[in-house]
Coordinates of C-alpha atoms in Angstrom, one line a residue:
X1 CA -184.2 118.9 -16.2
X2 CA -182.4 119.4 -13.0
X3 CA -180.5 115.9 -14.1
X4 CA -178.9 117.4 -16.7
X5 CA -178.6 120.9 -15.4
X6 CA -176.4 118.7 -12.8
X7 CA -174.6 117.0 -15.3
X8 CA -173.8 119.8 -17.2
X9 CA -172.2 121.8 -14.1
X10 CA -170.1 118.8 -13.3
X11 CA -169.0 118.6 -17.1
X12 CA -168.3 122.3 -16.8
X13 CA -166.7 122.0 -13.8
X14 CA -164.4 118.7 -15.0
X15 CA -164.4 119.5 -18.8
X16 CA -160.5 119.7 -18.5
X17 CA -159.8 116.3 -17.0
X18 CA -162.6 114.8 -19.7
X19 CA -160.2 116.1 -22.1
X20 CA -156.9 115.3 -20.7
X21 CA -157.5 111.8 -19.9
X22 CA -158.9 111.2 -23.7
X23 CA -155.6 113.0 -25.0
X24 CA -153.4 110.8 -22.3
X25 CA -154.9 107.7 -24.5
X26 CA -155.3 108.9 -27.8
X27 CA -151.8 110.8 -28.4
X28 CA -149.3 107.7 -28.1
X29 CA -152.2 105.7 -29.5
X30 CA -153.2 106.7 -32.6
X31 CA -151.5 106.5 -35.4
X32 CA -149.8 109.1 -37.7
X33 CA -152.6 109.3 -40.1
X34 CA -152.0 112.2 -42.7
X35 CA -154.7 114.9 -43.1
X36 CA -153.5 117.9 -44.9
X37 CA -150.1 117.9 -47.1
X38 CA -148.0 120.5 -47.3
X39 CA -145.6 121.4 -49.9
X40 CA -141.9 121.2 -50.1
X41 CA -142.0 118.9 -47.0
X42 CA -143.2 116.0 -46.1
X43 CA -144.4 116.8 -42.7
X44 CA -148.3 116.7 -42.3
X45 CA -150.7 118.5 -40.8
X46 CA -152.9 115.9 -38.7
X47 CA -155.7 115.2 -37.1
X48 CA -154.3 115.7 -33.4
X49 CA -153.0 119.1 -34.1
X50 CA -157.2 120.0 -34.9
X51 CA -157.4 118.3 -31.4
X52 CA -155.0 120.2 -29.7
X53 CA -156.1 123.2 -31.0
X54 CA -159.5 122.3 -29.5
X55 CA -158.5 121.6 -26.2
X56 CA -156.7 125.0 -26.2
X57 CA -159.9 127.2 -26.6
X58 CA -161.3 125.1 -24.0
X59 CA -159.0 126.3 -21.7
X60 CA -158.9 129.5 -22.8
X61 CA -162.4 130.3 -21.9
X62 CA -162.1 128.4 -18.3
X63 CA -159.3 130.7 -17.7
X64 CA -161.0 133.7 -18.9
X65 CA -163.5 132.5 -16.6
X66 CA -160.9 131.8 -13.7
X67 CA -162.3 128.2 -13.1
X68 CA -158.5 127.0 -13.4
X69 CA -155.1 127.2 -11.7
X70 CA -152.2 128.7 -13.5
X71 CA -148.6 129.0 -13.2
X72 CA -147.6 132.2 -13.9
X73 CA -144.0 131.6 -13.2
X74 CA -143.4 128.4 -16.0
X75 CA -145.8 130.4 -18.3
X76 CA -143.5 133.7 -18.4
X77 CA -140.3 131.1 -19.2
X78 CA -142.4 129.3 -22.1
X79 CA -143.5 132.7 -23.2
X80 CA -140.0 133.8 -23.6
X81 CA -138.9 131.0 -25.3
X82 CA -141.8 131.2 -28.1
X83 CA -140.6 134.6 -28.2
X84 CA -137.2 134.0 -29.1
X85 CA -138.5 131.1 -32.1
X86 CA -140.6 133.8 -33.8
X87 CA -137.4 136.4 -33.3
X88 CA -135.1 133.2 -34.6
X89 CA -138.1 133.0 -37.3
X90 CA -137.9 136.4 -38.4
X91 CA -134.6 136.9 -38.4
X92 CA -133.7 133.9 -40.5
X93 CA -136.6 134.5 -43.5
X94 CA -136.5 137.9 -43.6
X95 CA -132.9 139.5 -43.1
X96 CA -130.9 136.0 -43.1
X97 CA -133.1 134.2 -46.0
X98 CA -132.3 131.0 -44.5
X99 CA -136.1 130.0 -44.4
X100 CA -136.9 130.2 -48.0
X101 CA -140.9 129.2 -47.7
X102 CA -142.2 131.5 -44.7
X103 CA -145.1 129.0 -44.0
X104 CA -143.0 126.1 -42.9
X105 CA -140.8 128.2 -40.8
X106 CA -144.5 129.5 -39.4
X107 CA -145.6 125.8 -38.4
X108 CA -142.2 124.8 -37.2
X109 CA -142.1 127.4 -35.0
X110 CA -145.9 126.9 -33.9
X111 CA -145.1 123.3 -33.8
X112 CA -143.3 124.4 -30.4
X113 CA -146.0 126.2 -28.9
X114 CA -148.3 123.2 -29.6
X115 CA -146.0 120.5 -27.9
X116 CA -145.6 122.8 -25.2
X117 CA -148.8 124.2 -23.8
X118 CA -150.6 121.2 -22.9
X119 CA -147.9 121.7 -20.2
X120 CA -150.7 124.1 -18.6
X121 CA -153.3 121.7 -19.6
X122 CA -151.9 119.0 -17.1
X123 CA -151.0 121.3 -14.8
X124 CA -154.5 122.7 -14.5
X125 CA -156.2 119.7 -14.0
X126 CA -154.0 118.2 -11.3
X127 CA -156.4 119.3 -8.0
X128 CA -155.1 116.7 -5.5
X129 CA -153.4 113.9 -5.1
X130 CA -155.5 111.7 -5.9
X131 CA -155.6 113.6 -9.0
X132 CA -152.0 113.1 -9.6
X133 CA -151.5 109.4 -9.2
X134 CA -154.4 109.1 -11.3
X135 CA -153.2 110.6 -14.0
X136 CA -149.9 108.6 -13.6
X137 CA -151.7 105.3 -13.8
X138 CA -153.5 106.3 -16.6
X139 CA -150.0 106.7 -18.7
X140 CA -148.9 104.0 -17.0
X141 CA -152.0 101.8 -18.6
X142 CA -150.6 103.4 -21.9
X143 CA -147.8 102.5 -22.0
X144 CA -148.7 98.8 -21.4
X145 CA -151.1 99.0 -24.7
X146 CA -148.4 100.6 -26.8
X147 CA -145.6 97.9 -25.6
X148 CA -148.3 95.5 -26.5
X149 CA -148.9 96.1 -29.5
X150 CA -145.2 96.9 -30.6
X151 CA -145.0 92.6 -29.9
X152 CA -147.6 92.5 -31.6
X153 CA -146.1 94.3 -34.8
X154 CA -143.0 91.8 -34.0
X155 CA -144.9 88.5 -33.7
X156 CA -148.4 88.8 -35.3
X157 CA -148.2 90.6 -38.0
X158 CA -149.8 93.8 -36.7
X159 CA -149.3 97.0 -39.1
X160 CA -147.5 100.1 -38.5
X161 CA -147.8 103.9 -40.0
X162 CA -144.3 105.2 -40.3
X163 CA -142.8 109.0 -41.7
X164 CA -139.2 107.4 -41.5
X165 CA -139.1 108.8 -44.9
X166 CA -141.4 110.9 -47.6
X167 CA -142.7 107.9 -48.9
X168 CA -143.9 106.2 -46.1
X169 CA -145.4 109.6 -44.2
X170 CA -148.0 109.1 -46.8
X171 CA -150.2 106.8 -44.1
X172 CA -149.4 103.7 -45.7
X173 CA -150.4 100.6 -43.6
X174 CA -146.6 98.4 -43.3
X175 CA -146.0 94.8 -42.5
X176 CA -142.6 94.9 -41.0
X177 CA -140.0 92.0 -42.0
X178 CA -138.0 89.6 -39.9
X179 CA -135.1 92.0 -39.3
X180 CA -137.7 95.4 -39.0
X181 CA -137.7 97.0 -35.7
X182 CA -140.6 98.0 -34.0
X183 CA -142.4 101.2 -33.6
X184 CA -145.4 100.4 -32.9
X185 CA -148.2 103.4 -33.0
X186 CA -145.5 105.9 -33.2
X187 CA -143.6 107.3 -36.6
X188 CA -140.7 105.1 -35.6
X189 CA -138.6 103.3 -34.0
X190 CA -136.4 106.3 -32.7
X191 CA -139.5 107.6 -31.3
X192 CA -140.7 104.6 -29.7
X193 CA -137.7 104.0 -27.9
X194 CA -137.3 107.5 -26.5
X195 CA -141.1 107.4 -24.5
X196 CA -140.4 103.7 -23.4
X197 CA -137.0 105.0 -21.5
X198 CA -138.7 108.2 -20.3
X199 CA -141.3 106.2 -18.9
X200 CA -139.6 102.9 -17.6
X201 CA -138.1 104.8 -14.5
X202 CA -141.8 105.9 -13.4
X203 CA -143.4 102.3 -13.8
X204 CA -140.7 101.3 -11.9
X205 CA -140.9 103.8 -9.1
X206 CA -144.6 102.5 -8.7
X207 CA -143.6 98.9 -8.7
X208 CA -141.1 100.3 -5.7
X209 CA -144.0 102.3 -3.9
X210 CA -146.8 99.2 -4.2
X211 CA -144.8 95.9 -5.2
X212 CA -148.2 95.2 -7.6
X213 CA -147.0 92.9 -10.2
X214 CA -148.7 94.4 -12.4
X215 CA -146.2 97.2 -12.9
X216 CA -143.2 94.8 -13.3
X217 CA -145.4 92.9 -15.5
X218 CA -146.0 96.6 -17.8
X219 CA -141.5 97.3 -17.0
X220 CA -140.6 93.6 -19.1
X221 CA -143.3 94.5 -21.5
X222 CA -141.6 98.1 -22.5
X223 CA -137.8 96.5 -22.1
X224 CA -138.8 94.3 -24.5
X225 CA -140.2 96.8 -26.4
X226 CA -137.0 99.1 -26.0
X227 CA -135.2 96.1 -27.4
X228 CA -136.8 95.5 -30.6
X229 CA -136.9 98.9 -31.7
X230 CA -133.2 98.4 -31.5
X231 CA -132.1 102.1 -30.9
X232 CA -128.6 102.1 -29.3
X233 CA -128.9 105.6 -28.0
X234 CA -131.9 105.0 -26.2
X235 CA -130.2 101.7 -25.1
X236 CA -127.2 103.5 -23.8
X237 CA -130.2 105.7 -22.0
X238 CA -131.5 103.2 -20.7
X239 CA -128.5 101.8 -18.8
X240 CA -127.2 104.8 -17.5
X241 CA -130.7 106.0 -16.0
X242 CA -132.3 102.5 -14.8
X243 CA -129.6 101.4 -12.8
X244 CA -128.2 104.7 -10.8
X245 CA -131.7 104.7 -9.8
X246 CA -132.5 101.2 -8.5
X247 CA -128.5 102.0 -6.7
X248 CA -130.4 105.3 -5.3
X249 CA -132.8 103.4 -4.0
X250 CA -130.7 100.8 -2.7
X251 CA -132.8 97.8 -4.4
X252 CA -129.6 95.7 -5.1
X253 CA -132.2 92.2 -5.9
X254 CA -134.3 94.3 -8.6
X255 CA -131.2 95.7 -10.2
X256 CA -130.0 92.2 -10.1
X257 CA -133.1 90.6 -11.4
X258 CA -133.4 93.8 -14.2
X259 CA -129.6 93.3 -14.9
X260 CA -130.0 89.7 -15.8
X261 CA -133.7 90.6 -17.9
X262 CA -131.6 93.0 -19.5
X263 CA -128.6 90.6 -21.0
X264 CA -131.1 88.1 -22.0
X265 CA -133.5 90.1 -24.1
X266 CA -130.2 91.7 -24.9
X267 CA -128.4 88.4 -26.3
X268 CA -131.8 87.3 -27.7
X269 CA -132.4 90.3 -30.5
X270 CA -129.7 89.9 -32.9
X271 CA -130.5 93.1 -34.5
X272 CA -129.4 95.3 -31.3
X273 CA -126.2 93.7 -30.5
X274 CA -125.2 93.6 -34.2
X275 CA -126.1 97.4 -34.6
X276 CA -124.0 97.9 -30.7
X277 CA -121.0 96.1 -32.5
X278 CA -120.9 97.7 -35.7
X279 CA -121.2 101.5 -34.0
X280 CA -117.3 101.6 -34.5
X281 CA -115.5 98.9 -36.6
X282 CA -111.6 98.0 -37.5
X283 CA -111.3 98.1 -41.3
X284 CA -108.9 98.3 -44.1
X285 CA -110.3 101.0 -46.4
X286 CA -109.0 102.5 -49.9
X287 CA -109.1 105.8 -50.1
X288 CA -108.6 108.2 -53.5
X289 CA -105.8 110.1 -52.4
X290 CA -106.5 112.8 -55.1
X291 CA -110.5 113.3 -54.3
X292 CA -110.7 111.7 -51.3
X293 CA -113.5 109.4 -51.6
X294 CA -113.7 106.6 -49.3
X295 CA -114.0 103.1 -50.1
X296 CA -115.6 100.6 -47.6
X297 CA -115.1 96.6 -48.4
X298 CA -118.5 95.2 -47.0
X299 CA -121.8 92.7 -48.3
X300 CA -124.6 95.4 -48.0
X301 CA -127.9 93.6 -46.4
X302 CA -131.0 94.1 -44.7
X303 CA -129.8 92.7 -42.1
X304 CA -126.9 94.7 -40.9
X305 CA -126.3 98.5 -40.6
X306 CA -123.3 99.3 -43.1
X307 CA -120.4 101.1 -42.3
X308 CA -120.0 105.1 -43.2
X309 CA -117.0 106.9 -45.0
X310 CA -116.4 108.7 -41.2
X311 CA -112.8 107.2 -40.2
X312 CA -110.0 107.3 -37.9
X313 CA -106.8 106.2 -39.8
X314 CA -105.1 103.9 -37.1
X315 CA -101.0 104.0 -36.2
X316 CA -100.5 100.4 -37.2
X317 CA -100.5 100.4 -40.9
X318 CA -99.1 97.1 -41.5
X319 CA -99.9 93.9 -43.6
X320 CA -101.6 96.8 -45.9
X321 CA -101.4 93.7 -49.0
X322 CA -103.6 91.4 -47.8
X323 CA -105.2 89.4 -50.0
X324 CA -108.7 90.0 -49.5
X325 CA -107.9 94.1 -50.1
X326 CA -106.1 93.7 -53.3
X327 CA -109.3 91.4 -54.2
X328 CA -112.0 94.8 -53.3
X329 CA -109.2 96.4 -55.3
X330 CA -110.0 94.5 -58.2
X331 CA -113.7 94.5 -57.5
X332 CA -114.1 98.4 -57.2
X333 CA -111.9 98.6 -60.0
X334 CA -114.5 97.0 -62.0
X335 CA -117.2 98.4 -61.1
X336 CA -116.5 101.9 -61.8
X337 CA -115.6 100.6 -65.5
X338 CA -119.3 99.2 -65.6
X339 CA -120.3 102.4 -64.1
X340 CA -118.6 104.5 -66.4
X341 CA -119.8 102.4 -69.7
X342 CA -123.4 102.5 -68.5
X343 CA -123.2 106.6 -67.8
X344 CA -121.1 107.2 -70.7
X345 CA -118.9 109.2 -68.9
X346 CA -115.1 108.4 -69.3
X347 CA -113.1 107.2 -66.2
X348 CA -109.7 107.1 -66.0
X349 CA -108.7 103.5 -64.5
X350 CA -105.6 104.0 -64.8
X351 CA -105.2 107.3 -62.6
X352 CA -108.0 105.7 -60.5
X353 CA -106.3 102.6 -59.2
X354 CA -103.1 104.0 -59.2
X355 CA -104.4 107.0 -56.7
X356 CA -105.8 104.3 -54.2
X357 CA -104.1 104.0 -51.0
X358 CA -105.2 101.1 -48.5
X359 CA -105.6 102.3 -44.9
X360 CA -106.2 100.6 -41.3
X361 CA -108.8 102.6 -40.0
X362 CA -111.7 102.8 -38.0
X363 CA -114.5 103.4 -39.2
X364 CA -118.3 104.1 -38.0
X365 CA -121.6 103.0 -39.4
X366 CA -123.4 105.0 -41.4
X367 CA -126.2 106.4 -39.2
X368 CA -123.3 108.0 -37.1
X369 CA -121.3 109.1 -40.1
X370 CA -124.0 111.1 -41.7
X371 CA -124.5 113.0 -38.1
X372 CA -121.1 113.9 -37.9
X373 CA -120.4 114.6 -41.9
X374 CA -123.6 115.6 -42.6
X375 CA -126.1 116.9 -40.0
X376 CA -124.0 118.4 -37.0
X377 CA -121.4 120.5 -39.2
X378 CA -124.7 122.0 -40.7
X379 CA -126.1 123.2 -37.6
X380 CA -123.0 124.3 -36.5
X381 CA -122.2 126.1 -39.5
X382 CA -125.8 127.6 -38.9
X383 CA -125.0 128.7 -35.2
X384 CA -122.0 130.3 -36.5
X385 CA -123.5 132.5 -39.0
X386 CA -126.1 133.5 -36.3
X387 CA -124.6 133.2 -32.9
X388 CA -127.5 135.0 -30.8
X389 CA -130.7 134.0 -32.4
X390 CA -129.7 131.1 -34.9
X391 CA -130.9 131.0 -38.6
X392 CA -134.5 129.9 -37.5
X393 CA -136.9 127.0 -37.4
X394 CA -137.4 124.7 -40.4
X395 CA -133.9 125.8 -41.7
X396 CA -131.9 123.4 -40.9
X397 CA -134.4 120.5 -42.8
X398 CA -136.5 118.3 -41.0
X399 CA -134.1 116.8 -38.8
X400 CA -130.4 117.3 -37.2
X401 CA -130.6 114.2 -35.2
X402 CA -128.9 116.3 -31.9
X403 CA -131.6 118.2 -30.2
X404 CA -128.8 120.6 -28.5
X405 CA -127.3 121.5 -32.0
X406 CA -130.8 121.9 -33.3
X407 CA -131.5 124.4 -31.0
X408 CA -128.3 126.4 -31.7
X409 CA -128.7 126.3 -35.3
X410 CA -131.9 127.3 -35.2
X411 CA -132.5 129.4 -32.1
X412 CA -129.2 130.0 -31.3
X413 CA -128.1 130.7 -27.7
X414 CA -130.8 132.4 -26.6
X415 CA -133.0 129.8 -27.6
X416 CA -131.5 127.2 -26.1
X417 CA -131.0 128.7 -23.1
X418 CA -134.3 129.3 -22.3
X419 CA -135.3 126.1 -23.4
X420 CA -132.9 124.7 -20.7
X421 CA -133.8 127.0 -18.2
X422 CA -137.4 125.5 -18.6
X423 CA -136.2 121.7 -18.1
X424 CA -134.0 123.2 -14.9
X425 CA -136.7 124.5 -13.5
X426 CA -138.6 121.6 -13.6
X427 CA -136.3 119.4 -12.0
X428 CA -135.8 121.8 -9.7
X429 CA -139.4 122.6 -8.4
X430 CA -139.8 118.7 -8.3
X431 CA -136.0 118.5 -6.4
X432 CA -137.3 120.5 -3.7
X433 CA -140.8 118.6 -3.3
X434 CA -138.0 115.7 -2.6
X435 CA -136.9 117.3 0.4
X436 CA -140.2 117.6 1.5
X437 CA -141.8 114.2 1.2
X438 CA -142.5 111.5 2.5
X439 CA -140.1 108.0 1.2
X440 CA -143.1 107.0 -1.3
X441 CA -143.3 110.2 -3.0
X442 CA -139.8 110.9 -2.8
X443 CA -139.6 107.3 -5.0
X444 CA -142.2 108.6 -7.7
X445 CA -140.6 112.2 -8.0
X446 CA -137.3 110.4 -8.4
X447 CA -138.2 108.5 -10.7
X448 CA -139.3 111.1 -12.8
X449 CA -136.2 113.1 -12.5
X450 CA -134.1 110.2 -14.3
X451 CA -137.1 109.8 -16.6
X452 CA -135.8 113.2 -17.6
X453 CA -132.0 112.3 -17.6
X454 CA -132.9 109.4 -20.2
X455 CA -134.6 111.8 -22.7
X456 CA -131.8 114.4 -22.0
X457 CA -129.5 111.5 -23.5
X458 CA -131.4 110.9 -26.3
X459 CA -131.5 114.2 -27.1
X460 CA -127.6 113.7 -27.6
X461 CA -128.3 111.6 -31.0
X462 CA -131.9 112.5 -31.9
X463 CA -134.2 115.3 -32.3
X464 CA -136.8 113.9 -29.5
X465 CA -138.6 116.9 -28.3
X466 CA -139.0 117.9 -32.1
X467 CA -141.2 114.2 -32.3
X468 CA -144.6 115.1 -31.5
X469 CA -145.8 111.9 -29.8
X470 CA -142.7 111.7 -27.3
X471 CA -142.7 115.5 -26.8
X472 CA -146.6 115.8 -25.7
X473 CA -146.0 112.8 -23.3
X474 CA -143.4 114.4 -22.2
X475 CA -145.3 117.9 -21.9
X476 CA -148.2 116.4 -20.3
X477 CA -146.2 114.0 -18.0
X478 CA -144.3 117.5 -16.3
X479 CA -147.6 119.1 -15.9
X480 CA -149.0 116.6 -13.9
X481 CA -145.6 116.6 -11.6
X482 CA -145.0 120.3 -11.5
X483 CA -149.0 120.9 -10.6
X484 CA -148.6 118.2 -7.8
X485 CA -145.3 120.0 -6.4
X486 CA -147.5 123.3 -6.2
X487 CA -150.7 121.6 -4.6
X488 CA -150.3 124.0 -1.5
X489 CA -149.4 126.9 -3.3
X490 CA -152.8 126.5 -5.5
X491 CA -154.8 125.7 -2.1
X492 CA -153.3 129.2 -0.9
X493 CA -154.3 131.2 -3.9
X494 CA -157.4 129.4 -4.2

């Protein structure tokens, strides 16, 4: 009796940690399983968010029960920003009727609160340092099993669970084809990419601080990683984080040895430098001067990103009657007659063909083109029409692929900055731990600093702290920093 009167103190007494170290693992780790559908979307309710509701009332009662630390100062800045999303919420079903189902602008906007207070979670459970670099390790050790078994999805066959579109958020087990890139246990490979180069700079900063193999070992695994899910954004991230850092830290053989690493695996995927080279492309293009419709010569395949109708009509407009133009001529031509007689609708060739006007241009693939045609001018347009507050969470879709415009359009200014003032004063607390460290923590709190700057990039191209994997990593990774910077301050009040 007095065994398990012990056993239950120290679970009472450590029931936090039990629960972040299981939520460290099982987060990137298991899969996007559906649960509960909900209508008009094709976002889920899942099993982690029962989870994370779980660990919340946990931590509720040990705070009501003052058996954990809390920052008081982060917690007033997150409150305020949940604030402003249910004001943003409000405003935008209620007066702006730019959330036409209530419900999903409700779980959008507790969406946020969920990604974000496991912050205070981590936070909490960091006591020491030993706490700290234990907690590290342990994403660390993560992210080695989901690198792994991304290679695996590349060279064994291993399945993947996707929402990269309504169909496949279903929870259908895929086998991904030759020319498929990776995401291994997350929803895809944008969201892959993003927690491999907000990680990569912390495995290296270890490797720095204890020149263990092991952690250059767990770097080429993610790289390679990074480099199948062939994302150019996170690429680009990648590059402009990995190196200023290894420069900072004036490891000139480890950026070599990286740099070279990095042009092999680099030159070795054909799918990344085909998608790097066909960003922006040179092109002779027809366009209907009396609609405007934009006509792109190209062989759609699998295997290579097409081109968009985004272009920028080039000075040089000569040899205009080349050959192989007059021949798409022809081609289009064509087609829109076998269009028109399948449809039933009538076409007029004539006016058609004779409307066409070739054009030297360049043009950008398609995944850029929709952003800038498509996605961006909406969330502008939505920032516009509520400057202050924006027109709320959910309205702008699912996705706006630009976290900064997402959080105009939908939270507007005072959204956003409050949202920024949080990530500021992050890297601020852990700036000034910097200046007070010794060179080995100094190399880990770097590290996590350009961590940071990689996802900040991302979040140029992509909605990342909307994707729930990369965004509690992310959460969870900031509480364990920001609760080491405040170690002394917690003694003190303790």
């Amino acid at each position: 009796m007095r065994k398990l009167g012990k056993l239950l103190k120290w679970i009472d007494n450590n029931i936090l940690k039990i629960l972040l170290n299981f939520l460290i693992f099982f987060i990137p780790l298991y899969p996007k399983l559906p649960l509960i559908d909900i209508e008009y979307t094709y976002i889920y309710i899942r099993f982690e968010d029962f989870l994370i509701a779980f660990v919340y009332l946990v931590f509720l009662i040990q705070f009501l029960r003052k058996k954990v630390n809390f920052n008081w100062r982060f917690f007033f800045l997150f409150l305020s920003f949940w604030l402003s999303v249910f004001i943003s919420f409000c405003l935008g079903h209620f007066i702006l009727k730019t959330i036409p189902v209530n419900y999903i602008g409700i779980l959008h906007s507790l969406r946020r609160v969920e990604y974000m207070g496991i912050f205070f979670i981590a936070y909490a459970s960091v006591k020491n340092k030993k706490d700290f670099f234990y907690y590290l390790k342990l994403i660390i050790l993560v992210l080695a099993l989901v690198s792994l078994y991304g290679l695996g999805q590349k060279f064994f066959g291993w399945p993947a669970v996707q929402t990269m579109n309504p169909e496949y958020a279903r929870g259908y087990l895929l086998f991904l084809t030759p020319e498929a890139r990776i995401s291994s246990t997350f929803s895809g490979h944008y969201d892959l990419a993003s927690y491999l180069i907000f990680l990569i700079p912390i495995v290296i900063s270890f490797y720095l601080l204890s020149h263990h193999l092991r952690y250059l070992v767990v770097f080429i695994f993610a790289l390679t990683g990074l480099v199948l899910t062939a994302s150019r954004i996170s690429y680009i991230g990648y590059i402009l984080t990995i190196f200023p850092f290894l420069f900072l830290q004036k490891k000139w053989r480890l950026a070599i040895f990286i740099f070279i690493l990095t042009l092999t695996l680099t030159f070795a995927n054909n799918n990344l430098t085909s998608r790097l080279k066909r960003t922006f492309q040179v092109k002779r293009i027809l366009v209907d001067q009396k609609t405007g419709a934009v006509y792109v010569p190209q062989k759609i395949t699998t295997k290579e990103l097409p081109a968009g109708s985004f272009y920028i009509t080039l000075k040089d407009q000569k040899n205009l009657n080349a050959k192989d133009l007059e021949e798409y001529k022809k081609k289009l031509i064509l087609q829109k007659k076998i269009e028109a007689t399948k449809s039933g609708n009538i076409v007029d060739i004539a006016s058609l063909e004779a409307n066409l006007k070739p054009l030297n241009t360049i043009v950008s693939d398609i995944s850029f083109a929709t952003r800038i045609q498509v996605e961006w001018p909406r969330a502008i347009k939505a920032f516009k029409k509520s400057p202050f507050f924006g027109t709320g969470p959910s309205s702008l879709t699912e996705a706006t692929d630009n976290d900064y415009l997402r959080w105009l359009g939908e939270t507007g200014i005072v959204g956003t900055l409050l949202f920024l003032t949080i990530i500021l004063k992050i890297i601020y607390e852990v700036f000034k731990k910097i200046l007070k460290s010794n060179i080995q923590e100094k190399t880990i709190l770097k590290g996590f600093l350009f961590g940071i700057a990689a996802l900040m990039i991302n979040a140029s191209y992509i909605d990342v702290f909307e994707a729930s994997k990369v965004a509690y990593t992310f959460w969870i990774t900031s509480g364990v920093f920001i609760g080491f910077v405040n170690l002394q301050k917690n003694k003190k009040e303790l």
